[in-house]
């Protein structure tokens, strides 16, 4: 079946939009590469960009269930598999560019991965995503039965490993990992809410505070434990918006969109989530 068609074979605007969202960043990276916009080491920079997009799409994939339930939008669930496979494709592209950066000497790349902790973490996350992607088909769902859901819950430890890989790789600039970590905390905490609270604006607003506080705490802990930079001053900078919101605040702003959308939907007379 073409990826832009639903199970009934009809052209789906939602699936088309999802496919474009998955593909367009690759076109932008290619444009930057051809226009010398990736700096003096374009291959290395492209490798880092694909890794960031893989992590972003992983977080977006995990956001499908909360969004679909909170907004009473079950059709959104139909793109979850596409997003998951797209995340895997970005992760494979990330690894491929790393091997290319090693002049396609596979044994050298493998040795580097085995000897560097953060590379081993990234490769472990990729292996996990590969297993989930391989078993995402209807056939595997039927074959595994109840075990399928248990297997695919491994996406949460896989995402944790991917975030740790991103933190270590980013070194002093943890903006993207902190932002993604804050959103990931929101997505995990939402799943612990009782079902009747999962679409309640007040509960969702509380999770926004958790996303901000958790991301800021992780940022502080990272700088305090792994660098000589002033972690307390970096944490305090979250309260200063004169230079724009810090990553922890950005995570809160993104998370804030969900309760606002729920409120707007209710004001518009839309159905409430069960």
Short mmCIF file of C-alpha atoms in Angstrom, two decimals:
data_model
loop_
_atom_site.label_atom_id
_atom_site.label_comp_id
_atom_site.label_asym_id
_atom_site.label_seq_id
_atom_site.Cartn_x
_atom_site.Cartn_y
_atom_site.Cartn_z
CA UNK A 1 0.00 0.00 0.00
CA UNK A 2 1.25 3.48 -0.87
CA UNK A 3 2.18 5.40 2.30
CA UNK A 4 -0.19 8.23 1.41
CA UNK A 5 -3.24 5.93 1.39
CA UNK A 6 -5.19 4.66 4.38
CA UNK A 7 -6.21 1.04 4.96
CA UNK A 8 -9.24 1.49 2.73
CA UNK A 9 -7.00 2.62 -0.14
CA UNK A 10 -8.15 6.23 0.00
CA UNK A 11 -5.74 9.15 -0.29
CA UNK A 12 -5.21 10.46 3.25
CA UNK A 13 -4.28 14.14 3.76
CA UNK A 14 -3.04 13.26 7.26
CA UNK A 15 -0.70 10.58 5.92
CA UNK A 16 0.51 12.89 3.14
CA UNK A 17 1.30 15.59 5.71
CA UNK A 18 3.12 13.03 7.88
CA UNK A 19 5.16 11.77 4.93
CA UNK A 20 6.14 15.33 3.99
CA UNK A 21 7.12 16.07 7.60
CA UNK A 22 9.39 13.02 7.60
CA UNK A 23 11.01 13.80 4.25
CA UNK A 24 11.32 17.59 4.12
CA UNK A 25 14.11 17.87 6.74
CA UNK A 26 16.25 15.57 4.58
CA UNK A 27 15.68 17.88 1.62
CA UNK A 28 16.72 20.86 3.72
CA UNK A 29 19.90 19.12 4.89
CA UNK A 30 20.70 18.19 1.28
CA UNK A 31 20.13 21.80 0.19
CA UNK A 32 22.49 23.04 2.91
CA UNK A 33 25.09 20.50 1.85
CA UNK A 34 24.90 21.55 -1.81
CA UNK A 35 24.96 25.27 -0.94
CA UNK A 36 27.94 24.90 1.43
CA UNK A 37 25.74 25.75 4.40
CA UNK A 38 26.96 22.95 6.66
CA UNK A 39 30.30 24.51 7.54
CA UNK A 40 33.83 23.21 6.98
CA UNK A 41 32.87 19.59 7.82
CA UNK A 42 29.57 19.10 5.98
CA UNK A 43 29.45 15.32 6.34
CA UNK A 44 30.01 15.49 10.08
CA UNK A 45 27.44 18.26 10.46
CA UNK A 46 24.90 16.34 8.37
CA UNK A 47 25.48 13.32 10.59
CA UNK A 48 24.67 15.37 13.70
CA UNK A 49 21.59 16.89 12.07
CA UNK A 50 20.17 13.50 11.14
CA UNK A 51 20.72 12.31 14.70
CA UNK A 52 18.79 15.30 16.04
CA UNK A 53 15.92 14.62 13.65
CA UNK A 54 15.85 10.94 14.60
CA UNK A 55 15.45 11.94 18.25
CA UNK A 56 12.80 14.54 17.42
CA UNK A 57 10.74 12.08 15.43
CA UNK A 58 11.08 9.50 18.20
CA UNK A 59 9.57 11.99 20.66
CA UNK A 60 6.87 12.94 18.15
CA UNK A 61 6.00 9.25 17.71
CA UNK A 62 5.56 8.90 21.47
CA UNK A 63 3.32 11.98 21.44
CA UNK A 64 0.75 10.41 19.10
CA UNK A 65 -1.09 8.49 21.83
CA UNK A 66 -1.44 11.43 24.27
CA UNK A 67 -2.53 13.78 21.49
CA UNK A 68 -4.99 11.31 20.01
CA UNK A 69 -6.62 10.60 23.37
CA UNK A 70 -6.58 14.12 24.78
CA UNK A 71 -8.07 15.59 21.59
CA UNK A 72 -10.44 12.66 20.92
CA UNK A 73 -8.77 12.25 17.54
CA UNK A 74 -8.45 8.47 16.96
CA UNK A 75 -7.45 8.96 13.32
CA UNK A 76 -4.12 10.24 14.59
CA UNK A 77 -3.28 6.71 15.72
CA UNK A 78 -3.13 5.63 12.07
CA UNK A 79 0.14 7.52 11.53
CA UNK A 80 1.93 6.07 14.57
CA UNK A 81 3.50 3.23 12.59
CA UNK A 82 4.57 5.57 9.79
CA UNK A 83 6.25 7.89 12.29
CA UNK A 84 7.96 4.98 14.00
CA UNK A 85 9.35 3.63 10.74
CA UNK A 86 10.35 7.15 9.73
CA UNK A 87 12.26 7.49 13.00
CA UNK A 88 14.06 4.24 12.23
CA UNK A 89 14.91 5.51 8.73
CA UNK A 90 16.43 8.68 10.20
CA UNK A 91 18.44 6.65 12.71
CA UNK A 92 19.76 4.40 9.93
CA UNK A 93 20.68 7.48 7.90
CA UNK A 94 22.47 8.86 10.96
CA UNK A 95 24.55 5.68 11.27
CA UNK A 96 25.19 5.58 7.51
CA UNK A 97 26.60 9.10 7.57
CA UNK A 98 28.80 8.13 10.52
CA UNK A 99 30.21 5.22 8.51
CA UNK A 100 30.66 7.59 5.55
CA UNK A 101 32.55 9.96 7.86
CA UNK A 102 34.86 7.01 8.58
CA UNK A 103 35.55 6.77 4.81
CA UNK A 104 33.23 3.74 4.59
CA UNK A 105 35.75 1.60 6.47
CA UNK A 106 33.21 -0.54 8.28
CA UNK A 107 35.65 -2.29 10.59
CA UNK A 108 36.98 1.09 11.76
CA UNK A 109 33.46 2.36 12.41
CA UNK A 110 32.60 -0.84 14.29
CA UNK A 111 35.75 -0.54 16.41
CA UNK A 112 34.92 3.07 17.24
CA UNK A 113 31.37 2.13 18.23
CA UNK A 114 32.62 -0.71 20.43
CA UNK A 115 35.25 1.43 22.14
CA UNK A 116 33.28 4.63 22.75
CA UNK A 117 30.48 4.48 25.31
CA UNK A 118 28.22 7.11 23.75
CA UNK A 119 28.54 5.50 20.30
CA UNK A 120 27.67 2.11 21.79
CA UNK A 121 24.60 3.71 23.37
CA UNK A 122 23.50 5.13 20.04
CA UNK A 123 24.02 1.81 18.29
CA UNK A 124 22.06 0.02 21.01
CA UNK A 125 19.16 2.43 20.54
CA UNK A 126 19.30 1.81 16.78
CA UNK A 127 19.19 -1.95 17.29
CA UNK A 128 16.17 -1.53 19.55
CA UNK A 129 14.38 0.64 16.99
CA UNK A 130 15.18 -1.94 14.31
CA UNK A 131 13.52 -4.69 16.34
CA UNK A 132 10.45 -2.52 16.92
CA UNK A 133 10.30 -1.56 13.25
CA UNK A 134 10.68 -5.18 12.10
CA UNK A 135 7.84 -6.31 14.37
CA UNK A 136 5.51 -3.39 13.61
CA UNK A 137 3.59 -5.21 10.88
CA UNK A 138 0.09 -6.67 11.25
CA UNK A 139 1.56 -10.14 10.80
CA UNK A 140 3.90 -9.73 13.77
CA UNK A 141 1.11 -8.25 15.88
CA UNK A 142 -0.96 -11.39 15.30
CA UNK A 143 2.02 -13.69 15.80
CA UNK A 144 3.08 -12.14 19.11
CA UNK A 145 -0.41 -11.50 20.49
CA UNK A 146 -0.27 -9.92 23.93
CA UNK A 147 3.51 -10.03 23.90
CA UNK A 148 3.52 -7.45 21.10
CA UNK A 149 2.53 -4.59 23.42
CA UNK A 150 5.09 -5.66 26.01
CA UNK A 151 7.78 -5.73 23.34
CA UNK A 152 6.89 -2.29 22.00
CA UNK A 153 6.96 -0.75 25.47
CA UNK A 154 10.72 -1.09 25.09
CA UNK A 155 10.49 2.16 23.11
CA UNK A 156 10.73 4.01 26.46
CA UNK A 157 14.10 2.57 27.57
CA UNK A 158 15.24 2.91 23.95
CA UNK A 159 14.33 6.61 24.01
CA UNK A 160 16.15 7.00 27.34
CA UNK A 161 19.28 5.45 25.82
CA UNK A 162 18.97 7.70 22.77
CA UNK A 163 18.68 10.77 25.01
CA UNK A 164 21.77 9.76 26.98
CA UNK A 165 23.64 9.29 23.70
CA UNK A 166 22.55 12.77 22.64
CA UNK A 167 23.62 14.33 25.95
CA UNK A 168 27.09 12.78 25.84
CA UNK A 169 27.60 13.56 22.16
CA UNK A 170 26.49 17.18 22.54
CA UNK A 171 29.15 17.88 25.20
CA UNK A 172 28.82 21.54 26.29
CA UNK A 173 25.75 22.50 24.21
CA UNK A 174 22.87 20.40 25.50
CA UNK A 175 20.05 22.59 24.15
CA UNK A 176 18.45 19.93 21.96
CA UNK A 177 18.81 17.02 24.43
CA UNK A 178 17.37 19.14 27.26
CA UNK A 179 14.39 20.16 25.13
CA UNK A 180 13.74 16.57 24.05
CA UNK A 181 14.24 15.29 27.61
CA UNK A 182 11.65 17.73 28.95
CA UNK A 183 9.10 16.59 26.36
CA UNK A 184 9.96 12.95 27.02
CA UNK A 185 9.34 13.44 30.74
CA UNK A 186 5.92 14.90 29.91
CA UNK A 187 5.08 11.94 27.66
CA UNK A 188 6.14 9.38 30.25
CA UNK A 189 4.35 11.14 33.12
CA UNK A 190 1.14 11.39 31.07
CA UNK A 191 1.03 7.60 30.82
CA UNK A 192 0.99 7.34 34.62
CA UNK A 193 -2.08 9.53 34.93
CA UNK A 194 -5.40 7.82 35.64
CA UNK A 195 -7.39 7.49 32.42
CA UNK A 196 -10.01 10.04 33.55
CA UNK A 197 -7.29 12.69 34.00
CA UNK A 198 -5.43 12.14 30.74
CA UNK A 199 -7.53 14.73 28.90
CA UNK A 200 -8.18 17.05 31.85
CA UNK A 201 -6.65 20.51 31.22
CA UNK A 202 -5.65 20.98 34.89
CA UNK A 203 -3.76 17.66 34.96
CA UNK A 204 -2.10 18.47 31.65
CA UNK A 205 -1.03 21.88 33.00
CA UNK A 206 0.58 20.17 35.99
CA UNK A 207 2.57 18.05 33.57
CA UNK A 208 3.78 21.23 31.89
CA UNK A 209 5.35 22.28 35.19
CA UNK A 210 6.90 18.81 35.46
CA UNK A 211 8.38 19.14 31.96
CA UNK A 212 9.95 22.51 32.78
CA UNK A 213 11.21 21.52 36.22
CA UNK A 214 12.44 18.11 35.08
CA UNK A 215 14.27 19.50 32.06
CA UNK A 216 15.86 22.28 34.14
CA UNK A 217 16.91 19.73 36.76
CA UNK A 218 18.46 17.45 34.17
CA UNK A 219 20.28 20.40 32.61
CA UNK A 220 21.65 21.46 35.98
CA UNK A 221 22.71 17.90 36.85
CA UNK A 222 24.43 17.43 33.51
CA UNK A 223 26.51 20.61 33.75
CA UNK A 224 27.26 20.04 37.45
CA UNK A 225 28.40 16.45 37.04
CA UNK A 226 30.13 16.45 33.65
CA UNK A 227 31.53 19.96 33.07
CA UNK A 228 33.29 22.80 34.84
CA UNK A 229 30.66 25.30 33.71
CA UNK A 230 28.59 27.16 36.34
CA UNK A 231 25.60 24.84 36.55
CA UNK A 232 23.70 27.02 39.03
CA UNK A 233 23.97 30.08 36.79
CA UNK A 234 22.84 28.04 33.79
CA UNK A 235 19.85 26.78 35.77
CA UNK A 236 19.00 30.30 36.95
CA UNK A 237 19.08 31.50 33.35
CA UNK A 238 15.76 29.67 32.84
CA UNK A 239 14.15 32.58 34.73
CA UNK A 240 15.70 35.19 32.43
CA UNK A 241 13.84 35.49 29.13
CA UNK A 242 15.71 38.55 27.85
CA UNK A 243 17.69 36.37 25.43
CA UNK A 244 14.77 34.09 24.64
CA UNK A 245 13.50 30.99 26.46
CA UNK A 246 16.02 28.35 27.55
CA UNK A 247 15.47 24.73 26.39
CA UNK A 248 13.64 23.76 29.60
CA UNK A 249 11.20 26.64 29.12
CA UNK A 250 10.86 25.74 25.44
CA UNK A 251 9.83 22.22 26.48
CA UNK A 252 7.18 23.74 28.72
CA UNK A 253 5.88 25.97 25.95
CA UNK A 254 5.56 23.00 23.58
CA UNK A 255 3.83 20.94 26.27
CA UNK A 256 1.54 23.88 27.06
CA UNK A 257 0.08 23.61 23.56
CA UNK A 258 -1.67 20.35 24.48
CA UNK A 259 -3.90 21.60 27.32
CA UNK A 260 -4.59 24.74 25.26
CA UNK A 261 -5.71 22.60 22.33
CA UNK A 262 -7.92 20.54 24.65
CA UNK A 263 -9.54 23.73 25.98
CA UNK A 264 -10.07 25.12 22.49
CA UNK A 265 -11.61 21.87 21.36
CA UNK A 266 -14.02 21.90 24.30
CA UNK A 267 -14.93 25.54 23.71
CA UNK A 268 -15.63 24.68 20.10
CA UNK A 269 -18.01 21.94 21.25
CA UNK A 270 -15.80 19.01 20.25
CA UNK A 271 -16.17 15.60 21.92
CA UNK A 272 -14.43 14.92 25.19
CA UNK A 273 -12.02 12.04 25.55
CA UNK A 274 -13.44 9.00 27.29
#
